[in-house]
Amino acid sequence: MKFHLKDLINYRDIVVQCHDNPDADALASGYALVWYLKKQDIDARFVYGGKEAVQKSNLLKMIDDLQITVEHITELPEPELLVTVDCQYGESNVTKFDAGKVIVIDHHRVSGELPDPSDVRSNYGSCSTVLYELLTAEGLDINENKRLATALYYGLMTDTDNFSSLFHPADRDLRDVAKYDQSDIAGFRGANMSKEELTIAGKAMQNAVYNDEYRYGIIEAEPCDSNILGLISDMLLEVDGVDTCVVYDLLEDGVKFSVRSGTKNTKASELAKYIADDMGGGGGHLIKAGGFIKKDLIRKKGIPYAADDIGKMLYERLRKYHSESEIIYAGQKEEDISMYRHYTKMEVSVGYVKVTDLAKPGTGIMIRTLEGDVDVEVEEDLYIILGVDGEIYPCRQKKFESNYRFSDAPYEYPGEYPPVVVDNVGGERIPVLPHAKSCIAMGGSGIYARELDHRVKVFTTWDTEKYYLGEEGDYLAVRADDLTDIYIIAKSVFERTYRLTEE
Ligand SMILES: [Mn+2]
């Protein structure tokens, strides 16, 4: 059952609980939920358990400046409803209190059975983002209350290593939309690191391990805040001979890590995802990223949860990643197609938008999608194509006219995150789908393609700075009418769009 905030108004006696040792994201999430309930005339308590009350100076400042009412408790009279935020009921970092009914709102990996309804979005960078989306879905504007906007912004900021590991477009939305109080944020930042944490960073730097063949570095730090990990990895990347690096710490429930890349041949976000594969989650940007690997999933793979073994595991994952990546620059030479087979494109229904319907010519706009942000300038002859999986790519009118024909069918978007464009000057957000129409992608002269059995990165002629990634099962394709035009087609798209040409 899909969860909505308005489901909560059927209850009167509500307690909101975040995890023990709350962080900024936990505090912001609880604060946002209590704010919503207050608007519905429900006075909810906001609590957390555990041995200690909040001590970190930036959090004390946050509670104080933003007037967050939160109680550290050891006992709780059983409420009608308990909502846990930024954590899941029954987890080891959440003191267990009895309640008539439990609802979970979180962004971590699901660790046990969830009560119904619940809302856990594991691909989000912060629980603040989940609250932002839930409030928006109720038609509420977080900027109505500057303290709320500041709290959510700071929650996202601290949970994503200063916005470097944003997992989802919704995270980027919150970062851009929140009209936060600048001096509050500056104040929290200025109280961000304790003297002890600076010592942790200093000690960690003595433990660097390097791989000279693939030019990466790894550092284990004592358990610390994610922004301290980020700080150490920023420095490690500056070392001569280090192109990518990982800094991590071992926590009670898993390994938290920060990734940096100083080469266009590796996207930090992709490396973070690769490192956490099967065992957690990772994401971020081209240069900065991060993630988390769960302890129980590491153990399930037969790897002991001990410093030495984790160090070896990460070293090996990085070595494997780098040794198995092939890099191709399109447009430089004609591909030898003897290993390829010819495929014919099937006629499929896709969507298109004429970009001048979204903004005036000459405007710089950013197209925000699940795959990332793309900057383009609006021109009369520019179209955006919405592909069979909801993937988005730009297309010039000339190519559009020779490869697509118009269709009267109403357009239905197949993707998960409805794309928006943002006017880079005014900051205005324009939804794309209301302007989308249907068209049919035609066959043309087809392609030569082969299925990949290893990771391949292709720099296309569209963008020589950012590569497209193909993994095992995806296809490497070459246009039949231009053998230098090499690109990647995702497995799911390929199977629905191409068929082998009969001899
Ligand atoms: Mn969080």
Short mmCIF file of C-alpha atoms and ligand atoms in Angstrom, two decimals:
data_model
loop_
_atom_site.label_atom_id
_atom_site.label_comp_id
_atom_site.label_asym_id
_atom_site.label_seq_id
_atom_site.Cartn_x
_atom_site.Cartn_y
_atom_site.Cartn_z
CA MET A 1 0.00 0.00 0.00
CA LYS A 2 1.43 3.36 -0.97
CA PHE A 3 1.98 5.64 1.98
CA HIS A 4 0.77 9.25 2.17
CA LEU A 5 1.27 11.68 5.02
CA LYS A 6 -2.47 12.20 5.20
CA ASP A 7 -2.81 8.55 6.33
CA LEU A 8 -1.47 9.78 9.67
CA ILE A 9 -4.39 12.06 10.46
CA ASN A 10 -6.50 9.04 11.43
CA TYR A 11 -4.38 8.91 14.59
CA ARG A 12 -4.33 11.36 17.49
CA ASP A 13 -1.67 9.96 19.80
CA ILE A 14 1.47 9.93 17.65
CA VAL A 15 5.15 9.70 18.61
CA VAL A 16 7.91 10.28 16.05
CA GLN A 17 11.17 8.47 16.76
CA CYS A 18 14.55 8.70 15.04
CA HIS A 19 17.57 6.46 15.56
CA ASP A 20 19.79 6.60 18.67
CA ASN A 21 22.72 9.03 18.36
CA PRO A 22 20.72 11.14 15.90
CA ASP A 23 22.44 12.86 13.03
CA ALA A 24 21.27 15.95 11.16
CA ASP A 25 19.21 13.94 8.68
CA ALA A 26 17.37 12.13 11.48
CA LEU A 27 16.67 15.40 13.28
CA ALA A 28 15.50 17.14 10.12
CA SER A 29 13.20 14.25 9.17
CA GLY A 30 11.53 14.13 12.57
CA TYR A 31 11.24 17.89 12.63
CA ALA A 32 9.54 17.91 9.21
CA LEU A 33 7.07 15.24 10.23
CA VAL A 34 6.15 16.99 13.49
CA TRP A 35 5.72 20.23 11.53
CA TYR A 36 3.28 18.51 9.20
CA LEU A 37 1.31 16.95 12.04
CA LYS A 38 1.12 20.29 13.85
CA LYS A 39 -0.47 21.73 10.71
CA GLN A 40 -3.14 19.02 11.01
CA ASP A 41 -3.70 20.01 14.68
CA ILE A 42 -1.92 16.93 15.97
CA ASP A 43 0.67 17.51 18.69
CA ALA A 44 3.24 14.76 18.29
CA ARG A 45 6.29 14.12 20.44
CA PHE A 46 9.67 13.73 18.72
CA VAL A 47 12.01 11.39 20.59
CA TYR A 48 15.11 9.20 20.41
CA GLY A 49 16.55 6.59 22.77
CA GLY A 50 20.00 5.19 23.41
CA LYS A 51 22.62 5.81 26.06
CA GLU A 52 23.53 9.37 25.23
CA ALA A 53 21.91 12.65 24.38
CA VAL A 54 23.14 14.61 21.36
CA GLN A 55 26.62 16.04 21.98
CA LYS A 56 28.05 17.06 18.62
CA SER A 57 28.30 20.83 18.50
CA ASN A 58 26.84 21.27 15.01
CA LEU A 59 23.77 19.23 16.01
CA LEU A 60 23.29 21.15 19.25
CA LYS A 61 23.49 24.34 17.21
CA MET A 62 21.00 22.95 14.70
CA ILE A 63 18.51 22.02 17.45
CA ASP A 64 18.94 25.43 19.01
CA ASP A 65 18.89 27.66 15.93
CA LEU A 66 16.07 25.85 14.15
CA GLN A 67 14.06 25.39 17.37
CA ILE A 68 13.75 21.64 17.04
CA THR A 69 11.88 20.13 19.96
CA VAL A 70 13.34 16.68 20.45
CA GLU A 71 13.57 14.59 23.64
CA HIS A 72 16.13 12.00 24.67
CA ILE A 73 14.12 9.33 26.49
CA THR A 74 14.58 5.95 28.17
CA GLU A 75 10.91 5.06 28.57
CA LEU A 76 7.83 5.72 26.52
CA PRO A 77 4.18 5.19 27.47
CA GLU A 78 2.78 3.09 24.63
CA PRO A 79 1.45 5.46 21.93
CA GLU A 80 -1.36 4.69 19.52
CA LEU A 81 1.08 5.20 16.62
CA LEU A 82 4.90 5.27 16.47
CA VAL A 83 6.52 6.57 13.28
CA THR A 84 10.24 5.87 12.94
CA VAL A 85 12.15 8.22 10.64
CA ASP A 86 15.63 7.72 9.13
CA CYS A 87 15.62 4.21 10.63
CA GLN A 88 13.59 1.01 10.76
CA TYR A 89 11.72 -0.30 13.78
CA GLY A 90 13.52 -3.25 15.34
CA GLU A 91 16.99 -2.34 14.04
CA SER A 92 19.91 -2.40 16.47
CA ASN A 93 20.43 1.38 16.40
CA VAL A 94 16.80 2.10 17.32
CA THR A 95 15.72 1.69 20.93
CA LYS A 96 12.61 -0.48 20.86
CA PHE A 97 9.45 0.99 22.35
CA ASP A 98 6.06 -0.72 22.29
CA ALA A 99 3.37 0.91 20.20
CA GLY A 100 -0.16 0.12 19.07
CA LYS A 101 0.88 0.57 15.45
CA VAL A 102 4.23 1.28 13.75
CA ILE A 103 4.99 3.04 10.45
CA VAL A 104 8.51 3.34 9.01
CA ILE A 105 9.80 6.26 6.89
CA ASP A 106 13.41 5.73 5.85
CA HIS A 107 16.03 5.73 3.12
CA HIS A 108 18.30 2.89 4.24
CA ARG A 109 18.31 -0.63 2.88
CA VAL A 110 15.39 -2.68 4.08
CA SER A 111 16.71 -4.87 6.86
CA GLY A 112 13.68 -6.81 8.07
CA GLU A 113 9.96 -7.05 7.58
CA LEU A 114 8.33 -3.63 7.25
CA PRO A 115 4.99 -2.67 8.76
CA ASP A 116 2.30 -1.75 6.26
CA PRO A 117 2.07 1.03 5.24
CA SER A 118 5.67 2.19 5.27
CA ASP A 119 7.83 4.26 2.96
CA VAL A 120 11.45 3.20 2.52
CA ARG A 121 13.29 4.62 -0.49
CA SER A 122 16.68 2.97 -0.41
CA ASN A 123 17.88 4.79 -3.50
CA TYR A 124 17.56 8.21 -1.85
CA GLY A 125 20.55 10.02 -0.36
CA SER A 126 18.70 11.20 2.73
CA CYS A 127 15.50 10.72 4.68
CA SER A 128 15.08 14.50 4.45
CA THR A 129 14.52 13.96 0.72
CA VAL A 130 11.79 11.41 1.45
CA LEU A 131 10.06 13.92 3.76
CA TYR A 132 10.48 16.65 1.15
CA GLU A 133 8.73 14.49 -1.43
CA LEU A 134 5.98 13.43 0.98
CA LEU A 135 5.27 17.05 1.91
CA THR A 136 5.32 18.12 -1.73
CA ALA A 137 2.87 15.33 -2.57
CA GLU A 138 0.47 16.89 -0.04
CA GLY A 139 0.76 20.20 -1.88
CA LEU A 140 2.94 21.78 0.80
CA ASP A 141 5.91 24.05 0.11
CA ILE A 142 8.88 23.50 2.43
CA ASN A 143 9.92 27.10 1.86
CA GLU A 144 6.82 28.23 3.73
CA ASN A 145 9.01 27.75 6.80
CA LYS A 146 12.64 28.77 6.42
CA ARG A 147 13.75 26.74 9.42
CA LEU A 148 12.20 23.63 7.91
CA ALA A 149 13.86 24.27 4.52
CA THR A 150 17.18 24.81 6.30
CA ALA A 151 16.84 21.61 8.33
CA LEU A 152 16.02 19.45 5.29
CA TYR A 153 18.82 21.02 3.26
CA TYR A 154 21.32 20.41 6.06
CA GLY A 155 20.06 16.85 6.57
CA LEU A 156 20.67 16.07 2.91
CA MET A 157 23.99 17.88 2.91
CA THR A 158 25.43 15.95 5.84
CA ASP A 159 24.10 12.56 4.74
CA THR A 160 25.66 12.94 1.29
CA ASP A 161 29.16 14.15 2.16
CA ASN A 162 28.32 17.76 1.24
CA PHE A 163 26.10 16.77 -1.71
CA SER A 164 28.82 14.66 -3.29
CA SER A 165 26.89 11.39 -3.05
CA LEU A 166 23.42 12.32 -4.25
CA PHE A 167 21.72 9.08 -5.19
CA HIS A 168 18.50 10.18 -6.83
CA PRO A 169 17.17 13.12 -8.87
CA ALA A 170 14.84 13.90 -5.95
CA ASP A 171 17.97 14.61 -3.86
CA ARG A 172 19.13 17.12 -6.44
CA ASP A 173 15.63 18.63 -6.43
CA LEU A 174 15.72 19.22 -2.69
CA ARG A 175 19.22 20.70 -2.89
CA ASP A 176 18.07 23.19 -5.56
CA VAL A 177 14.60 23.96 -4.23
CA ALA A 178 15.30 24.58 -0.52
CA LYS A 179 15.56 28.29 0.31
CA TYR A 180 17.76 27.73 3.34
CA ASP A 181 19.17 30.25 5.78
CA GLN A 182 22.76 30.81 4.67
CA SER A 183 24.10 32.05 7.96
CA ASP A 184 22.58 29.08 9.81
CA ILE A 185 24.26 26.65 7.40
CA ALA A 186 27.54 28.54 7.70
CA GLY A 187 27.24 28.32 11.46
CA PHE A 188 26.62 24.54 11.39
CA ARG A 189 29.57 24.08 9.06
CA GLY A 190 31.79 26.08 11.39
CA ALA A 191 30.95 23.69 14.22
CA ASN A 192 31.23 20.63 12.05
CA MET A 193 34.47 19.05 13.14
CA SER A 194 35.70 18.45 16.63
CA LYS A 195 39.34 18.53 17.63
CA GLU A 196 39.15 14.74 18.01
CA GLU A 197 37.91 14.39 14.46
CA LEU A 198 40.82 16.39 13.10
CA THR A 199 43.07 13.93 14.94
CA ILE A 200 41.22 11.00 13.33
CA ALA A 201 41.82 12.53 9.90
CA GLY A 202 45.51 13.05 10.66
CA LYS A 203 46.00 9.51 11.92
CA ALA A 204 44.13 8.00 8.97
CA MET A 205 46.45 9.59 6.45
CA GLN A 206 49.33 7.51 7.76
CA ASN A 207 47.52 4.32 6.67
CA ALA A 208 47.31 4.91 2.93
CA VAL A 209 47.64 1.86 0.68
CA TYR A 210 48.40 2.37 -3.02
CA ASN A 211 48.13 0.43 -6.25
CA ASP A 212 50.59 1.89 -8.76
CA GLU A 213 49.46 -0.18 -11.73
CA TYR A 214 45.89 1.15 -11.67
CA ARG A 215 46.73 4.34 -9.81
CA TYR A 216 44.36 4.13 -6.86
CA GLY A 217 44.66 4.69 -3.13
CA ILE A 218 42.75 3.37 -0.12
CA ILE A 219 42.63 4.60 3.47
CA GLU A 220 40.88 3.14 6.50
CA ALA A 221 39.84 5.70 9.10
CA GLU A 222 38.50 5.24 12.61
CA PRO A 223 34.69 5.55 12.76
CA CYS A 224 33.86 9.17 11.96
CA ASP A 225 31.35 11.45 10.30
CA SER A 226 30.92 11.11 6.53
CA ASN A 227 32.21 14.61 5.95
CA ILE A 228 35.49 13.65 7.64
CA LEU A 229 35.79 10.71 5.24
CA GLY A 230 35.16 13.16 2.41
CA LEU A 231 37.85 15.48 3.67
CA ILE A 232 40.42 12.67 3.81
CA SER A 233 39.53 11.40 0.34
CA ASP A 234 39.78 14.92 -1.11
CA MET A 235 43.38 15.01 0.14
CA LEU A 236 44.19 11.49 -1.00
CA LEU A 237 43.10 12.36 -4.53
CA GLU A 238 45.63 15.18 -4.61
CA VAL A 239 48.49 12.70 -4.22
CA ASP A 240 50.62 12.27 -7.34
CA GLY A 241 50.00 8.82 -8.80
CA VAL A 242 46.44 8.55 -7.43
CA ASP A 243 43.60 8.89 -9.97
CA THR A 244 40.83 7.29 -7.93
CA CYS A 245 40.54 6.62 -4.21
CA VAL A 246 38.37 5.19 -1.47
CA VAL A 247 38.34 6.16 2.20
CA TYR A 248 36.23 4.08 4.58
CA ASP A 249 35.44 3.30 8.18
CA LEU A 250 34.06 0.20 9.88
CA LEU A 251 30.88 0.91 11.83
CA GLU A 252 28.81 -1.41 13.96
CA ASP A 253 26.43 -2.25 11.13
CA GLY A 254 28.63 -1.86 8.07
CA VAL A 255 31.27 -0.01 6.07
CA LYS A 256 30.72 3.62 5.16
CA PHE A 257 32.91 4.86 2.32
CA SER A 258 33.77 7.92 0.29
CA VAL A 259 35.01 7.78 -3.33
CA ARG A 260 36.87 10.32 -5.44
CA SER A 261 37.90 10.29 -9.08
CA GLY A 262 40.28 12.69 -10.77
CA THR A 263 40.09 11.06 -14.21
CA LYS A 264 37.37 11.23 -16.84
CA ASN A 265 37.92 7.50 -17.42
CA THR A 266 36.20 6.68 -14.12
CA LYS A 267 32.96 8.13 -12.80
CA ALA A 268 33.12 8.21 -9.02
CA SER A 269 29.38 7.45 -8.83
CA GLU A 270 29.80 4.31 -10.90
CA LEU A 271 32.81 3.13 -8.91
CA ALA A 272 30.86 3.65 -5.67
CA LYS A 273 27.99 1.60 -7.03
CA TYR A 274 30.40 -1.12 -8.14
CA ILE A 275 32.13 -1.26 -4.76
CA ALA A 276 28.82 -1.72 -2.92
CA ASP A 277 27.37 -4.11 -5.50
CA ASP A 278 25.25 -6.91 -3.93
CA MET A 279 26.04 -5.65 -0.45
CA GLY A 280 24.65 -2.15 -0.11
CA GLY A 281 24.37 1.00 -2.15
CA GLY A 282 26.48 3.75 -3.62
CA GLY A 283 26.14 6.80 -5.82
CA GLY A 284 27.08 10.41 -6.35
CA HIS A 285 28.70 12.51 -9.03
CA LEU A 286 31.46 12.18 -11.58
CA ILE A 287 34.14 13.31 -9.13
CA LYS A 288 32.71 12.68 -5.67
CA ALA A 289 30.62 9.80 -4.45
CA GLY A 290 30.03 7.54 -1.51
CA GLY A 291 28.11 4.60 -0.20
CA PHE A 292 27.48 2.00 2.44
CA ILE A 293 28.08 -1.76 2.61
CA LYS A 294 26.02 -3.74 5.12
CA LYS A 295 27.81 -5.94 7.62
CA ASP A 296 25.38 -8.87 7.38
CA LEU A 297 25.65 -8.94 3.59
CA ILE A 298 29.47 -8.93 3.79
CA ARG A 299 29.29 -11.91 6.14
CA LYS A 300 26.85 -13.66 3.84
CA LYS A 301 29.59 -13.67 1.22
CA GLY A 302 31.82 -15.53 3.66
CA ILE A 303 34.01 -12.50 4.38
CA PRO A 304 34.73 -11.93 8.10
CA TYR A 305 33.84 -8.48 9.40
CA ALA A 306 37.38 -7.60 10.44
CA ALA A 307 39.58 -4.66 9.45
CA ASP A 308 42.11 -6.74 7.50
CA ASP A 309 39.51 -8.66 5.52
CA ILE A 310 37.51 -5.55 4.67
CA GLY A 311 40.70 -3.80 3.54
CA LYS A 312 41.56 -6.73 1.25
CA MET A 313 38.02 -6.91 -0.10
CA LEU A 314 38.00 -3.23 -1.07
CA TYR A 315 41.51 -3.38 -2.55
CA GLU A 316 40.45 -6.38 -4.64
CA ARG A 317 37.17 -4.78 -5.79
CA LEU A 318 39.06 -1.71 -7.03
CA ARG A 319 41.69 -3.82 -8.76
CA LYS A 320 39.00 -5.89 -10.48
CA TYR A 321 37.07 -2.79 -11.52
CA HIS A 322 40.09 -1.14 -13.10
CA SER A 323 41.56 -4.25 -14.70
CA GLU A 324 38.28 -5.22 -16.36
CA SER A 325 37.32 -1.85 -17.87
CA GLU A 326 37.86 -1.29 -21.59
CA ILE A 327 37.75 2.28 -22.92
CA ILE A 328 36.66 3.23 -26.46
CA TYR A 329 36.74 6.67 -28.08
CA ALA A 330 34.11 6.91 -30.82
CA GLY A 331 34.69 8.82 -34.03
CA GLN A 332 38.41 8.04 -34.27
CA LYS A 333 38.50 4.99 -36.51
CA GLU A 334 36.19 2.66 -38.41
CA GLU A 335 35.28 -0.28 -36.24
CA ASP A 336 36.25 -3.74 -37.47
CA ILE A 337 32.80 -5.33 -37.70
CA SER A 338 33.90 -8.93 -38.29
CA MET A 339 32.90 -9.76 -34.70
CA TYR A 340 29.52 -8.01 -35.05
CA ARG A 341 26.14 -9.06 -36.45
CA HIS A 342 23.71 -6.85 -38.34
CA TYR A 343 20.48 -5.88 -36.58
CA THR A 344 17.40 -4.15 -37.91
CA LYS A 345 15.66 -1.57 -35.80
CA MET A 346 12.04 -2.41 -35.08
CA GLU A 347 9.48 0.35 -35.34
CA VAL A 348 8.78 1.35 -31.76
CA SER A 349 6.67 4.06 -30.28
CA VAL A 350 8.64 6.60 -28.27
CA GLY A 351 8.11 10.18 -27.14
CA TYR A 352 9.51 13.52 -28.19
CA VAL A 353 9.44 17.11 -27.04
CA LYS A 354 10.33 20.12 -29.12
CA VAL A 355 12.61 21.99 -26.76
CA THR A 356 11.28 25.41 -27.75
CA ASP A 357 7.96 24.31 -26.18
CA LEU A 358 9.77 24.30 -22.83
CA ALA A 359 11.83 27.48 -22.98
CA LYS A 360 12.80 30.31 -25.30
CA PRO A 361 15.64 29.86 -27.83
CA GLY A 362 18.99 30.86 -26.38
CA THR A 363 18.07 29.81 -22.84
CA GLY A 364 20.45 27.45 -21.10
CA ILE A 365 18.51 24.59 -19.60
CA MET A 366 19.35 21.52 -17.60
CA ILE A 367 17.52 18.29 -18.29
CA ARG A 368 17.20 16.31 -15.06
CA THR A 369 16.73 12.56 -15.36
CA LEU A 370 17.33 9.42 -13.38
CA GLU A 371 20.58 8.95 -15.31
CA GLY A 372 21.90 12.40 -14.45
CA ASP A 373 21.74 16.07 -15.40
CA VAL A 374 22.43 17.19 -18.97
CA ASP A 375 23.02 20.83 -19.91
CA VAL A 376 21.85 22.05 -23.33
CA GLU A 377 21.08 25.37 -24.99
CA VAL A 378 17.59 25.75 -26.42
CA GLU A 379 17.67 26.02 -30.21
CA GLU A 380 14.92 25.93 -32.85
CA ASP A 381 16.07 22.61 -34.26
CA LEU A 382 16.53 20.76 -30.96
CA TYR A 383 14.34 17.87 -29.84
CA ILE A 384 14.41 15.63 -26.79
CA ILE A 385 13.62 11.98 -27.37
CA LEU A 386 12.07 9.92 -24.55
CA GLY A 387 13.16 6.34 -25.27
CA VAL A 388 11.52 2.97 -24.66
CA ASP A 389 12.76 2.83 -21.06
CA GLY A 390 12.13 6.52 -20.39
CA GLU A 391 15.79 7.30 -21.12
CA ILE A 392 16.38 10.74 -22.57
CA TYR A 393 18.62 11.99 -25.32
CA PRO A 394 18.91 15.15 -27.42
CA CYS A 395 18.37 15.01 -31.19
CA ARG A 396 18.67 17.57 -34.00
CA GLN A 397 15.71 18.19 -36.30
CA LYS A 398 17.53 16.81 -39.35
CA LYS A 399 18.20 13.49 -37.67
CA PHE A 400 14.74 13.55 -36.10
CA GLU A 401 13.05 13.87 -39.49
CA SER A 402 15.00 11.03 -41.05
CA ASN A 403 14.66 8.63 -38.11
CA TYR A 404 11.21 9.31 -36.63
CA ARG A 405 7.71 9.95 -37.88
CA PHE A 406 4.86 11.61 -36.01
CA SER A 407 2.08 9.60 -34.41
CA ASP A 408 -1.39 10.56 -33.15
CA ALA A 409 -1.33 8.14 -30.23
CA PRO A 410 -1.35 9.79 -26.80
CA TYR A 411 2.05 9.61 -25.12
CA GLU A 412 2.59 7.42 -22.06
CA TYR A 413 5.87 7.74 -20.16
CA PRO A 414 7.40 4.35 -19.24
CA GLY A 415 10.03 5.60 -16.78
CA GLU A 416 10.15 5.93 -13.01
CA TYR A 417 11.16 9.57 -12.49
CA PRO A 418 9.22 12.10 -14.62
CA PRO A 419 11.91 14.26 -16.22
CA VAL A 420 11.98 18.01 -15.65
CA VAL A 421 14.04 20.77 -17.20
CA VAL A 422 15.36 23.63 -15.14
CA ASP A 423 15.83 27.08 -16.61
CA ASN A 424 19.46 27.77 -15.66
CA VAL A 425 18.90 31.51 -15.34
CA GLY A 426 15.52 31.88 -13.62
CA GLY A 427 15.72 28.52 -11.84
CA GLU A 428 12.19 27.74 -12.99
CA ARG A 429 11.30 24.03 -13.09
CA ILE A 430 9.35 22.91 -16.12
CA PRO A 431 7.83 19.41 -16.25
CA VAL A 432 8.56 17.76 -19.60
CA LEU A 433 5.73 15.23 -19.84
CA PRO A 434 2.84 17.67 -20.43
CA HIS A 435 4.64 18.68 -23.66
CA ALA A 436 5.55 15.15 -24.77
CA LYS A 437 3.99 13.67 -27.91
CA SER A 438 4.24 10.28 -29.53
CA CYS A 439 6.38 9.39 -32.50
CA ILE A 440 7.58 6.20 -34.17
CA ALA A 441 11.26 5.39 -34.36
CA MET A 442 11.90 3.99 -37.85
CA GLY A 443 14.31 1.30 -38.92
CA GLY A 444 16.89 3.08 -41.06
CA SER A 445 19.89 1.13 -42.27
CA GLY A 446 20.30 -0.67 -38.96
CA ILE A 447 23.32 -1.31 -36.82
CA TYR A 448 26.08 -3.78 -36.22
CA ALA A 449 26.11 -4.94 -32.63
CA ARG A 450 27.66 -7.44 -30.27
CA GLU A 451 26.80 -8.46 -26.75
CA LEU A 452 29.33 -7.44 -24.12
CA ASP A 453 30.99 -9.90 -21.79
CA HIS A 454 32.91 -7.24 -19.87
CA ARG A 455 32.65 -3.58 -18.86
CA VAL A 456 33.18 -1.08 -21.70
CA LYS A 457 33.23 2.70 -21.44
CA VAL A 458 32.50 4.61 -24.64
CA PHE A 459 33.19 8.29 -25.16
CA THR A 460 30.70 9.18 -27.90
CA THR A 461 31.01 12.00 -30.38
CA TRP A 462 28.25 13.89 -28.51
CA ASP A 463 30.31 14.26 -25.37
CA THR A 464 34.03 13.55 -25.17
CA GLU A 465 34.19 14.27 -21.44
CA LYS A 466 31.60 11.80 -20.16
CA TYR A 467 31.48 8.16 -21.17
CA TYR A 468 28.55 5.81 -21.52
CA LEU A 469 28.90 2.60 -19.59
CA GLY A 470 28.15 -0.83 -21.01
CA GLU A 471 28.18 -3.88 -18.76
CA GLU A 472 27.94 -7.60 -19.32
CA GLY A 473 24.73 -8.26 -21.29
CA ASP A 474 24.54 -4.77 -22.79
CA TYR A 475 25.40 -4.20 -26.47
CA LEU A 476 28.18 -2.37 -28.23
CA ALA A 477 26.70 -0.91 -31.40
CA VAL A 478 28.03 0.68 -34.59
CA ARG A 479 25.81 2.54 -37.06
CA ALA A 480 25.73 0.72 -40.38
CA ASP A 481 25.96 4.02 -42.27
CA ASP A 482 28.86 5.32 -40.16
CA LEU A 483 31.31 2.72 -38.85
CA THR A 484 33.07 5.27 -36.63
CA ASP A 485 29.89 5.99 -34.65
CA ILE A 486 30.15 3.57 -31.73
CA TYR A 487 27.82 3.61 -28.76
CA ILE A 488 26.26 1.51 -26.02
CA ILE A 489 22.70 0.17 -25.96
CA ALA A 490 21.36 -1.12 -22.66
CA LYS A 491 20.24 -4.77 -22.73
CA SER A 492 16.58 -4.01 -21.96
CA VAL A 493 16.40 -1.31 -24.65
CA PHE A 494 18.23 -3.46 -27.20
CA GLU A 495 15.93 -6.43 -26.80
CA ARG A 496 12.84 -4.33 -27.35
CA THR A 497 14.23 -2.26 -30.20
CA TYR A 498 16.37 -4.48 -32.44
CA ARG A 499 16.12 -7.84 -34.09
CA LEU A 500 18.74 -9.87 -35.91
CA THR A 501 18.61 -9.26 -39.67
CA GLU A 502 17.69 -12.40 -41.63
CA GLU A 503 20.50 -13.44 -43.98
MN MN B 1 19.86 9.46 6.92
#
